[in-house]
Every structure is written in C-alpha cells, then in structure tokens.
mmCIF file of N, CA, C and O in Angstrom:
data_model
loop_
_atom_site.group_PDB
_atom_site.id
_atom_site.type_symbol
_atom_site.label_atom_id
_atom_site.label_comp_id
_atom_site.label_asym_id
_atom_site.label_seq_id
_atom_site.Cartn_x
_atom_site.Cartn_y
_atom_site.Cartn_z
ATOM 1 N N UNK T 1 12.612 8.399 -10.414
ATOM 2 C CA UNK T 1 11.621 8.313 -9.364
ATOM 3 C C UNK T 1 11.699 9.502 -8.412
ATOM 4 O O UNK T 1 11.291 9.398 -7.283
ATOM 5 N N UNK T 2 12.199 10.614 -8.879
ATOM 6 C CA UNK T 2 12.240 11.817 -8.046
ATOM 7 C C UNK T 2 10.851 12.164 -7.536
ATOM 8 O O UNK T 2 10.676 12.554 -6.392
ATOM 9 N N UNK T 3 9.830 12.000 -8.381
ATOM 10 C CA UNK T 3 8.468 12.309 -7.971
ATOM 11 C C UNK T 3 8.049 11.452 -6.792
ATOM 12 O O UNK T 3 7.434 11.927 -5.856
ATOM 13 N N UNK T 4 8.391 10.189 -6.818
ATOM 14 C CA UNK T 4 8.029 9.288 -5.730
ATOM 15 C C UNK T 4 8.707 9.707 -4.430
ATOM 16 O O UNK T 4 8.069 9.767 -3.389
ATOM 17 N N UNK T 5 9.960 10.043 -4.483
ATOM 18 C CA UNK T 5 10.688 10.464 -3.288
ATOM 19 C C UNK T 5 10.116 11.761 -2.742
ATOM 20 O O UNK T 5 9.911 11.914 -1.541
ATOM 21 N N UNK T 6 9.792 12.710 -3.606
ATOM 22 C CA UNK T 6 9.268 13.995 -3.148
ATOM 23 C C UNK T 6 7.810 13.907 -2.702
ATOM 24 O O UNK T 6 7.277 14.858 -2.158
ATOM 25 N N UNK T 7 7.164 12.750 -2.905
ATOM 26 C CA UNK T 7 5.764 12.606 -2.508
ATOM 27 C C UNK T 7 5.610 12.368 -1.013
ATOM 28 O O UNK T 7 4.510 12.262 -0.521
ATOM 29 N N UNK T 8 6.709 12.256 -0.291
ATOM 30 C CA UNK T 8 6.637 12.098 1.148
ATOM 31 C C UNK T 8 6.656 10.663 1.613
ATOM 32 O O UNK T 8 5.946 10.312 2.543
ATOM 33 N N UNK T 9 7.443 9.812 0.976
ATOM 34 C CA UNK T 9 7.574 8.439 1.453
ATOM 35 C C UNK T 9 8.058 8.444 2.894
ATOM 36 O O UNK T 9 8.902 9.234 3.277
ATOM 37 N N UNK T 10 7.497 7.536 3.675
ATOM 38 C CA UNK T 10 7.845 7.461 5.081
ATOM 39 C C UNK T 10 7.971 5.986 5.459
ATOM 40 O O UNK T 10 6.974 5.344 5.748
ATOM 41 N N UNK T 11 9.168 5.472 5.410
ATOM 42 C CA UNK T 11 9.444 4.083 5.756
ATOM 43 C C UNK T 11 8.790 3.092 4.787
ATOM 44 O O UNK T 11 8.053 2.204 5.204
ATOM 45 N N UNK T 12 9.052 3.242 3.484
ATOM 46 C CA UNK T 12 8.499 2.271 2.529
ATOM 47 C C UNK T 12 9.103 0.894 2.774
ATOM 48 O O UNK T 12 10.279 0.788 3.110
ATOM 49 N N UNK T 13 8.282 -0.147 2.593
ATOM 50 C CA UNK T 13 8.746 -1.504 2.872
ATOM 51 C C UNK T 13 8.911 -2.314 1.597
ATOM 52 O O UNK T 13 9.993 -2.656 1.213
ATOM 53 N N UNK T 14 7.827 -2.666 0.951
ATOM 54 C CA UNK T 14 7.870 -3.517 -0.230
ATOM 55 C C UNK T 14 7.103 -2.848 -1.369
ATOM 56 O O UNK T 14 6.306 -1.954 -1.152
ATOM 57 N N UNK T 15 7.360 -3.349 -2.583
ATOM 58 C CA UNK T 15 6.599 -2.863 -3.735
ATOM 59 C C UNK T 15 6.393 -4.009 -4.712
ATOM 60 O O UNK T 15 7.050 -5.040 -4.642
ATOM 61 N N UNK T 16 5.442 -3.808 -5.616
ATOM 62 C CA UNK T 16 5.201 -4.761 -6.688
ATOM 63 C C UNK T 16 4.735 -3.976 -7.906
ATOM 64 O O UNK T 16 4.289 -2.832 -7.784
ATOM 65 N N UNK T 17 4.845 -4.603 -9.064
ATOM 66 C CA UNK T 17 4.493 -3.965 -10.327
ATOM 67 C C UNK T 17 3.306 -4.699 -10.933
ATOM 68 O O UNK T 17 3.226 -5.932 -10.875
ATOM 69 N N UNK T 18 2.386 -3.930 -11.531
ATOM 70 C CA UNK T 18 1.228 -4.537 -12.184
ATOM 71 C C UNK T 18 1.674 -5.453 -13.311
ATOM 72 O O UNK T 18 2.778 -5.315 -13.844
ATOM 73 N N UNK T 19 0.793 -6.376 -13.671
ATOM 74 C CA UNK T 19 1.117 -7.351 -14.718
ATOM 75 C C UNK T 19 1.501 -6.694 -16.036
ATOM 76 O O UNK T 19 2.348 -7.200 -16.763
ATOM 77 N N UNK T 20 0.882 -5.549 -16.353
ATOM 78 C CA UNK T 20 1.178 -4.861 -17.612
ATOM 79 C C UNK T 20 2.371 -3.904 -17.498
ATOM 80 O O UNK T 20 2.783 -3.300 -18.476
ATOM 81 N N UNK T 21 2.913 -3.756 -16.284
ATOM 82 C CA UNK T 21 4.076 -2.899 -16.075
ATOM 83 C C UNK T 21 3.766 -1.424 -15.988
ATOM 84 O O UNK T 21 4.685 -0.604 -15.871
ATOM 85 N N UNK T 22 2.500 -1.040 -15.994
ATOM 86 C CA UNK T 22 2.123 0.374 -15.984
ATOM 87 C C UNK T 22 2.074 1.001 -14.593
ATOM 88 O O UNK T 22 2.094 2.225 -14.476
ATOM 89 N N UNK T 23 1.984 0.185 -13.553
ATOM 90 C CA UNK T 23 1.800 0.704 -12.198
ATOM 91 C C UNK T 23 2.752 0.045 -11.213
ATOM 92 O O UNK T 23 2.988 -1.154 -11.267
ATOM 93 N N UNK T 24 3.247 0.844 -10.309
ATOM 94 C CA UNK T 24 4.072 0.390 -9.198
ATOM 95 C C UNK T 24 3.252 0.632 -7.935
ATOM 96 O O UNK T 24 2.730 1.733 -7.735
ATOM 97 N N UNK T 25 3.108 -0.384 -7.094
ATOM 98 C CA UNK T 25 2.371 -0.266 -5.836
ATOM 99 C C UNK T 25 3.375 -0.335 -4.698
ATOM 100 O O UNK T 25 4.202 -1.240 -4.655
ATOM 101 N N UNK T 26 3.301 0.635 -3.788
ATOM 102 C CA UNK T 26 4.289 0.766 -2.720
ATOM 103 C C UNK T 26 3.610 0.677 -1.356
ATOM 104 O O UNK T 26 2.645 1.406 -1.093
ATOM 105 N N UNK T 27 4.117 -0.198 -0.496
ATOM 106 C CA UNK T 27 3.672 -0.267 0.896
ATOM 107 C C UNK T 27 4.443 0.800 1.668
ATOM 108 O O UNK T 27 5.623 0.630 1.955
ATOM 109 N N UNK T 28 3.795 1.914 1.955
ATOM 110 C CA UNK T 28 4.436 3.023 2.658
ATOM 111 C C UNK T 28 4.053 2.954 4.133
ATOM 112 O O UNK T 28 3.072 3.553 4.573
ATOM 113 N N UNK T 29 4.825 2.186 4.873
ATOM 114 C CA UNK T 29 4.509 1.846 6.253
ATOM 115 C C UNK T 29 4.333 3.065 7.154
ATOM 116 O O UNK T 29 3.375 3.162 7.907
ATOM 117 N N UNK T 30 5.244 3.995 7.106
ATOM 118 C CA UNK T 30 5.216 5.136 8.024
ATOM 119 C C UNK T 30 4.041 6.071 7.822
ATOM 120 O O UNK T 30 3.628 6.767 8.744
ATOM 121 N N UNK T 31 3.477 6.077 6.614
ATOM 122 C CA UNK T 31 2.313 6.932 6.371
ATOM 123 C C UNK T 31 1.017 6.125 6.358
ATOM 124 O O UNK T 31 -0.046 6.683 6.108
ATOM 125 N N UNK T 32 1.114 4.815 6.606
ATOM 126 C CA UNK T 32 -0.058 3.941 6.706
ATOM 127 C C UNK T 32 -0.892 3.988 5.419
ATOM 128 O O UNK T 32 -2.117 4.037 5.462
ATOM 129 N N UNK T 33 -0.194 3.970 4.272
ATOM 130 C CA UNK T 33 -0.875 4.057 2.981
ATOM 131 C C UNK T 33 -0.266 3.082 1.981
ATOM 132 O O UNK T 33 0.870 2.646 2.133
ATOM 133 N N UNK T 34 -1.047 2.799 0.943
ATOM 134 C CA UNK T 34 -0.545 2.101 -0.236
ATOM 135 C C UNK T 34 -0.566 3.117 -1.367
ATOM 136 O O UNK T 34 -1.599 3.725 -1.650
ATOM 137 N N UNK T 35 0.586 3.322 -1.978
ATOM 138 C CA UNK T 35 0.706 4.302 -3.050
ATOM 139 C C UNK T 35 0.678 3.613 -4.408
ATOM 140 O O UNK T 35 1.157 2.497 -4.565
ATOM 141 N N UNK T 36 0.130 4.315 -5.379
ATOM 142 C CA UNK T 36 0.072 3.841 -6.761
ATOM 143 C C UNK T 36 0.873 4.831 -7.601
ATOM 144 O O UNK T 36 0.597 6.035 -7.589
ATOM 145 N N UNK T 37 1.877 4.324 -8.307
ATOM 146 C CA UNK T 37 2.778 5.182 -9.078
ATOM 147 C C UNK T 37 2.701 4.782 -10.544
ATOM 148 O O UNK T 37 2.854 3.609 -10.886
ATOM 149 N N UNK T 38 2.499 5.761 -11.399
ATOM 150 C CA UNK T 38 2.517 5.511 -12.835
ATOM 151 C C UNK T 38 3.966 5.331 -13.270
ATOM 152 O O UNK T 38 4.807 6.205 -13.026
ATOM 153 N N UNK T 39 4.266 4.210 -13.920
ATOM 154 C CA UNK T 39 5.642 3.981 -14.364
ATOM 155 C C UNK T 39 5.988 4.834 -15.577
ATOM 156 O O UNK T 39 7.157 5.034 -15.867
ATOM 157 N N UNK T 40 4.989 5.366 -16.270
ATOM 158 C CA UNK T 40 5.276 6.191 -17.446
ATOM 159 C C UNK T 40 5.442 7.664 -17.094
ATOM 160 O O UNK T 40 6.280 8.348 -17.668
ATOM 161 N N UNK T 41 4.662 8.168 -16.130
ATOM 162 C CA UNK T 41 4.731 9.595 -15.802
ATOM 163 C C UNK T 41 5.356 9.881 -14.442
ATOM 164 O O UNK T 41 5.752 11.005 -14.171
ATOM 165 N N UNK T 42 5.378 8.874 -13.569
ATOM 166 C CA UNK T 42 5.898 9.076 -12.221
ATOM 167 C C UNK T 42 4.887 9.679 -11.266
ATOM 168 O O UNK T 42 5.211 9.935 -10.107
ATOM 169 N N UNK T 43 3.649 9.908 -11.720
ATOM 170 C CA UNK T 43 2.649 10.504 -10.832
ATOM 171 C C UNK T 43 2.310 9.534 -9.708
ATOM 172 O O UNK T 43 2.243 8.319 -9.904
ATOM 173 N N UNK T 44 2.109 10.092 -8.531
ATOM 174 C CA UNK T 44 1.872 9.297 -7.325
ATOM 175 C C UNK T 44 0.508 9.651 -6.759
ATOM 176 O O UNK T 44 0.186 10.822 -6.574
ATOM 177 N N UNK T 45 -0.299 8.615 -6.463
ATOM 178 C CA UNK T 45 -1.584 8.815 -5.807
ATOM 179 C C UNK T 45 -1.703 7.817 -4.665
ATOM 180 O O UNK T 45 -1.035 6.789 -4.647
ATOM 181 N N UNK T 46 -2.567 8.118 -3.711
ATOM 182 C CA UNK T 46 -2.854 7.191 -2.634
ATOM 183 C C UNK T 46 -3.940 6.246 -3.111
ATOM 184 O O UNK T 46 -5.041 6.682 -3.444
ATOM 185 N N UNK T 47 -3.617 4.960 -3.163
ATOM 186 C CA UNK T 47 -4.598 3.956 -3.569
ATOM 187 C C UNK T 47 -5.471 3.565 -2.383
ATOM 188 O O UNK T 47 -6.682 3.418 -2.511
ATOM 189 N N UNK T 48 -4.865 3.407 -1.230
ATOM 190 C CA UNK T 48 -5.613 2.987 -0.039
ATOM 191 C C UNK T 48 -4.911 3.495 1.210
ATOM 192 O O UNK T 48 -3.691 3.583 1.253
ATOM 193 N N UNK T 49 -5.719 3.835 2.193
ATOM 194 C CA UNK T 49 -5.191 4.304 3.474
ATOM 195 C C UNK T 49 -5.412 5.784 3.670
ATOM 196 O O UNK T 49 -5.230 6.575 2.755
ATOM 197 N N UNK T 50 -5.805 6.131 4.882
ATOM 198 C CA UNK T 50 -6.105 7.524 5.206
ATOM 199 C C UNK T 50 -4.868 8.317 5.606
ATOM 200 O O UNK T 50 -4.902 9.530 5.674
ATOM 201 N N UNK T 51 -3.773 7.591 5.907
ATOM 202 C CA UNK T 51 -2.589 8.264 6.419
ATOM 203 C C UNK T 51 -2.561 8.309 7.928
ATOM 204 O O UNK T 51 -1.619 8.800 8.535
ATOM 205 N N UNK T 52 -3.599 7.766 8.559
ATOM 206 C CA UNK T 52 -3.709 7.736 10.009
ATOM 207 C C UNK T 52 -3.658 6.285 10.477
ATOM 208 O O UNK T 52 -4.331 5.423 9.913
ATOM 209 N N UNK T 53 -2.888 6.025 11.520
ATOM 210 C CA UNK T 53 -2.751 4.686 12.089
ATOM 211 C C UNK T 53 -4.093 4.172 12.582
ATOM 212 O O UNK T 53 -4.849 4.898 13.234
ATOM 213 N N UNK T 54 -4.413 2.934 12.266
ATOM 214 C CA UNK T 54 -5.640 2.319 12.758
ATOM 215 C C UNK T 54 -6.049 1.164 11.877
ATOM 216 O O UNK T 54 -5.358 0.802 10.934
ATOM 217 N N UNK T 55 -7.178 0.571 12.206
ATOM 218 C CA UNK T 55 -7.710 -0.502 11.391
ATOM 219 C C UNK T 55 -9.156 -0.190 11.067
ATOM 220 O O UNK T 55 -10.013 -0.179 11.957
ATOM 221 N N UNK T 56 -9.408 0.118 9.799
ATOM 222 C CA UNK T 56 -10.764 0.347 9.313
ATOM 223 C C UNK T 56 -10.843 -0.247 7.916
ATOM 224 O O UNK T 56 -10.004 0.061 7.062
ATOM 225 N N UNK T 57 -11.829 -1.112 7.711
ATOM 226 C CA UNK T 57 -12.107 -1.592 6.355
ATOM 227 C C UNK T 57 -12.813 -0.463 5.628
ATOM 228 O O UNK T 57 -13.719 0.157 6.168
ATOM 229 N N UNK T 58 -12.366 -0.176 4.432
ATOM 230 C CA UNK T 58 -12.984 0.891 3.660
ATOM 231 C C UNK T 58 -12.404 0.923 2.271
ATOM 232 O O UNK T 58 -11.512 0.141 1.924
ATOM 233 N N UNK T 59 -12.898 1.834 1.471
ATOM 234 C CA UNK T 59 -12.443 1.985 0.098
ATOM 235 C C UNK T 59 -11.548 3.212 -0.008
ATOM 236 O O UNK T 59 -11.873 4.264 0.547
ATOM 237 N N UNK T 60 -10.442 3.071 -0.710
ATOM 238 C CA UNK T 60 -9.544 4.209 -0.932
ATOM 239 C C UNK T 60 -9.036 4.788 0.368
ATOM 240 O O UNK T 60 -8.593 4.078 1.271
ATOM 241 N N UNK T 61 -9.143 6.119 0.489
ATOM 242 C CA UNK T 61 -8.654 6.782 1.696
ATOM 243 C C UNK T 61 -9.585 6.588 2.894
ATOM 244 O O UNK T 61 -9.280 7.045 3.988
ATOM 245 N N UNK T 62 -10.689 5.886 2.696
ATOM 246 C CA UNK T 62 -11.584 5.547 3.802
ATOM 247 C C UNK T 62 -11.059 4.376 4.629
ATOM 248 O O UNK T 62 -11.556 4.107 5.715
ATOM 249 N N UNK T 63 -10.048 3.682 4.107
ATOM 250 C CA UNK T 63 -9.439 2.563 4.835
ATOM 251 C C UNK T 63 -8.343 3.088 5.753
ATOM 252 O O UNK T 63 -7.758 4.142 5.501
ATOM 253 N N UNK T 64 -8.081 2.344 6.818
ATOM 254 C CA UNK T 64 -6.951 2.657 7.693
ATOM 255 C C UNK T 64 -6.103 1.408 7.852
ATOM 256 O O UNK T 64 -6.625 0.297 7.956
ATOM 257 N N UNK T 65 -4.800 1.615 7.886
ATOM 258 C CA UNK T 65 -3.840 0.541 8.082
ATOM 259 C C UNK T 65 -3.024 0.818 9.333
ATOM 260 O O UNK T 65 -2.786 1.970 9.678
ATOM 261 N N UNK T 66 -2.570 -0.250 9.964
ATOM 262 C CA UNK T 66 -1.701 -0.106 11.123
ATOM 263 C C UNK T 66 -0.245 -0.044 10.666
ATOM 264 O O UNK T 66 0.405 0.968 10.833
ATOM 265 N N UNK T 67 0.242 -1.117 10.109
ATOM 266 C CA UNK T 67 1.613 -1.165 9.592
ATOM 267 C C UNK T 67 1.579 -1.880 8.245
ATOM 268 O O UNK T 67 1.493 -3.104 8.200
ATOM 269 N N UNK T 68 1.635 -1.115 7.187
ATOM 270 C CA UNK T 68 1.600 -1.673 5.838
ATOM 271 C C UNK T 68 2.982 -2.249 5.559
ATOM 272 O O UNK T 68 3.954 -1.513 5.455
ATOM 273 N N UNK T 69 3.057 -3.571 5.445
ATOM 274 C CA UNK T 69 4.364 -4.213 5.356
ATOM 275 C C UNK T 69 4.696 -4.712 3.963
ATOM 276 O O UNK T 69 5.851 -4.783 3.587
ATOM 277 N N UNK T 70 3.683 -5.092 3.195
ATOM 278 C CA UNK T 70 3.977 -5.621 1.875
ATOM 279 C C UNK T 70 2.777 -5.561 0.967
ATOM 280 O O UNK T 70 1.649 -5.387 1.420
ATOM 281 N N UNK T 71 3.031 -5.659 -0.330
ATOM 282 C CA UNK T 71 1.984 -5.688 -1.345
ATOM 283 C C UNK T 71 2.338 -6.747 -2.373
ATOM 284 O O UNK T 71 3.511 -7.020 -2.621
ATOM 285 N N UNK T 72 1.300 -7.338 -2.971
ATOM 286 C CA UNK T 72 1.505 -8.316 -4.038
ATOM 287 C C UNK T 72 0.346 -8.209 -5.017
ATOM 288 O O UNK T 72 -0.820 -8.252 -4.611
ATOM 289 N N UNK T 73 0.667 -8.056 -6.291
ATOM 290 C CA UNK T 73 -0.342 -7.937 -7.343
ATOM 291 C C UNK T 73 -0.656 -9.323 -7.883
ATOM 292 O O UNK T 73 0.241 -10.119 -8.149
ATOM 293 N N UNK T 74 -1.956 -9.580 -8.058
ATOM 294 C CA UNK T 74 -2.418 -10.796 -8.717
ATOM 295 C C UNK T 74 -3.568 -10.401 -9.635
ATOM 296 O O UNK T 74 -4.719 -10.336 -9.207
ATOM 297 N N UNK T 75 -3.235 -10.070 -10.871
ATOM 298 C CA UNK T 75 -4.255 -9.627 -11.822
ATOM 299 C C UNK T 75 -4.877 -8.316 -11.389
ATOM 300 O O UNK T 75 -4.185 -7.303 -11.254
ATOM 301 N N UNK T 76 -6.195 -8.331 -11.122
ATOM 302 C CA UNK T 76 -6.908 -7.123 -10.703
ATOM 303 C C UNK T 76 -7.051 -7.013 -9.196
ATOM 304 O O UNK T 76 -7.884 -6.266 -8.699
ATOM 305 N N UNK T 77 -6.236 -7.773 -8.469
ATOM 306 C CA UNK T 77 -6.287 -7.739 -7.008
ATOM 307 C C UNK T 77 -4.918 -7.406 -6.452
ATOM 308 O O UNK T 77 -3.905 -7.913 -6.924
ATOM 309 N N UNK T 78 -4.910 -6.527 -5.459
ATOM 310 C CA UNK T 78 -3.683 -6.216 -4.739
ATOM 311 C C UNK T 78 -3.862 -6.726 -3.311
ATOM 312 O O UNK T 78 -4.832 -6.380 -2.633
ATOM 313 N N UNK T 79 -2.955 -7.566 -2.866
ATOM 314 C CA UNK T 79 -2.970 -8.063 -1.492
ATOM 315 C C UNK T 79 -2.008 -7.218 -0.673
ATOM 316 O O UNK T 79 -0.884 -6.946 -1.100
ATOM 317 N N UNK T 80 -2.475 -6.794 0.489
ATOM 318 C CA UNK T 80 -1.697 -5.910 1.353
ATOM 319 C C UNK T 80 -1.543 -6.569 2.718
ATOM 320 O O UNK T 80 -2.540 -6.957 3.337
ATOM 321 N N UNK T 81 -0.300 -6.699 3.179
ATOM 322 C CA UNK T 81 -0.091 -7.225 4.530
ATOM 323 C C UNK T 81 -0.054 -6.057 5.508
ATOM 324 O O UNK T 81 0.563 -5.039 5.268
ATOM 325 N N UNK T 82 -0.778 -6.242 6.607
ATOM 326 C CA UNK T 82 -0.943 -5.197 7.617
ATOM 327 C C UNK T 82 -0.813 -5.876 8.975
ATOM 328 O O UNK T 82 -1.382 -6.942 9.191
ATOM 329 N N UNK T 83 -0.053 -5.306 9.873
ATOM 330 C CA UNK T 83 0.089 -5.928 11.191
ATOM 331 C C UNK T 83 0.117 -4.895 12.299
ATOM 332 O O UNK T 83 0.361 -3.715 12.074
ATOM 333 N N UNK T 84 -0.171 -5.367 13.502
ATOM 334 C CA UNK T 84 -0.234 -4.506 14.677
ATOM 335 C C UNK T 84 0.784 -4.991 15.704
ATOM 336 O O UNK T 84 0.531 -5.954 16.417
ATOM 337 N N UNK T 85 1.924 -4.345 15.738
ATOM 338 C CA UNK T 85 2.949 -4.635 16.739
ATOM 339 C C UNK T 85 3.297 -6.117 16.829
ATOM 340 O O UNK T 85 3.535 -6.645 17.902
ATOM 341 N N UNK T 86 3.303 -6.785 15.697
ATOM 342 C CA UNK T 86 3.691 -8.181 15.589
ATOM 343 C C UNK T 86 2.705 -9.145 16.239
ATOM 344 O O UNK T 86 2.979 -10.316 16.374
ATOM 345 N N UNK T 87 1.549 -8.665 16.677
ATOM 346 C CA UNK T 87 0.570 -9.536 17.331
ATOM 347 C C UNK T 87 -0.527 -9.998 16.379
ATOM 348 O O UNK T 87 -0.933 -11.149 16.410
ATOM 349 N N UNK T 88 -1.052 -9.104 15.595
ATOM 350 C CA UNK T 88 -2.152 -9.413 14.693
ATOM 351 C C UNK T 88 -1.719 -9.135 13.269
ATOM 352 O O UNK T 88 -1.421 -8.002 12.917
ATOM 353 N N UNK T 89 -1.676 -10.167 12.460
ATOM 354 C CA UNK T 89 -1.342 -10.013 11.048
ATOM 355 C C UNK T 89 -2.605 -10.188 10.224
ATOM 356 O O UNK T 89 -3.411 -11.081 10.485
ATOM 357 N N UNK T 90 -2.747 -9.335 9.223
ATOM 358 C CA UNK T 90 -3.893 -9.418 8.327
ATOM 359 C C UNK T 90 -3.399 -9.321 6.898
ATOM 360 O O UNK T 90 -2.457 -8.589 6.607
ATOM 361 N N UNK T 91 -4.073 -10.037 6.012
ATOM 362 C CA UNK T 91 -3.878 -9.820 4.588
ATOM 363 C C UNK T 91 -5.158 -9.193 4.085
ATOM 364 O O UNK T 91 -6.243 -9.775 4.226
ATOM 365 N N UNK T 92 -5.032 -8.005 3.553
ATOM 366 C CA UNK T 92 -6.195 -7.259 3.088
ATOM 367 C C UNK T 92 -6.188 -7.220 1.566
ATOM 368 O O UNK T 92 -5.149 -7.239 0.940
ATOM 369 N N UNK T 93 -7.367 -7.192 0.997
ATOM 370 C CA UNK T 93 -7.539 -7.313 -0.441
ATOM 371 C C UNK T 93 -8.071 -6.002 -1.006
ATOM 372 O O UNK T 93 -9.068 -5.460 -0.507
ATOM 373 N N UNK T 94 -7.403 -5.493 -2.061
ATOM 374 C CA UNK T 94 -7.832 -4.263 -2.725
ATOM 375 C C UNK T 94 -8.153 -4.600 -4.171
ATOM 376 O O UNK T 94 -7.336 -5.185 -4.886
ATOM 377 N N UNK T 95 -9.362 -4.256 -4.586
ATOM 378 C CA UNK T 95 -9.795 -4.470 -5.966
ATOM 379 C C UNK T 95 -9.211 -3.346 -6.834
ATOM 380 O O UNK T 95 -9.447 -2.175 -6.558
ATOM 381 N N UNK T 96 -8.480 -3.704 -7.873
ATOM 382 C CA UNK T 96 -7.811 -2.704 -8.708
ATOM 383 C C UNK T 96 -8.641 -2.261 -9.922
ATOM 384 O O UNK T 96 -8.190 -1.428 -10.698
ATOM 385 N N UNK T 97 -9.855 -2.805 -10.076
ATOM 386 C CA UNK T 97 -10.665 -2.400 -11.228
ATOM 387 C C UNK T 97 -11.592 -1.271 -10.893
ATOM 388 O O UNK T 97 -11.862 -0.956 -9.784
#
C-alpha cells in the first residue's frame, strides 16, 4: 500500500472493501474525502469530496464533507458518516455504479 500512503492520506479513520474485493474505500478525515483504491494495482482516486471542509451535497469532487469518519459498503452503495464537531451527524449515500 505504498501508493496509498504516498497519495497524501491525512488522518484516515475507517475503511471497507467492496463485495468483490476489488476496491478499498477509505474515509480520509483530514482531507475531507473518500478515497477509492484498486486492490489489484494500488491506484488511488478521490471518489467523493472536494478536499475542502464544508457540507455540500454533490457528485464526486462536487461534494464537501466536514469530518469523514467512516464508510460501509452495501452492494452498489457506499454509506459515509460525516459529522460537524460532534453536534450534527449525517449518513451520506454514494452510488457506486
């Protein structure tokens, strides 16, 4: 996972693996992003989050997260927990298809 480490992880919290084992999803709290990592090649891409703190519903890098705390895969859906200073908790849904 050298590629993942060199991609600039900043306070990663939780991760989950796709049902087929091909993808690793990482809640990268410090960069306010959800990363998608290929388990076969190690390539890392931003699945969701602009990298800027905030709350915006959007697709891909058009979304903003406050504190990405966890991820959970359920088939073609990724659930992302996002919170704001322990006051407002949200579970956000990302379509993986």
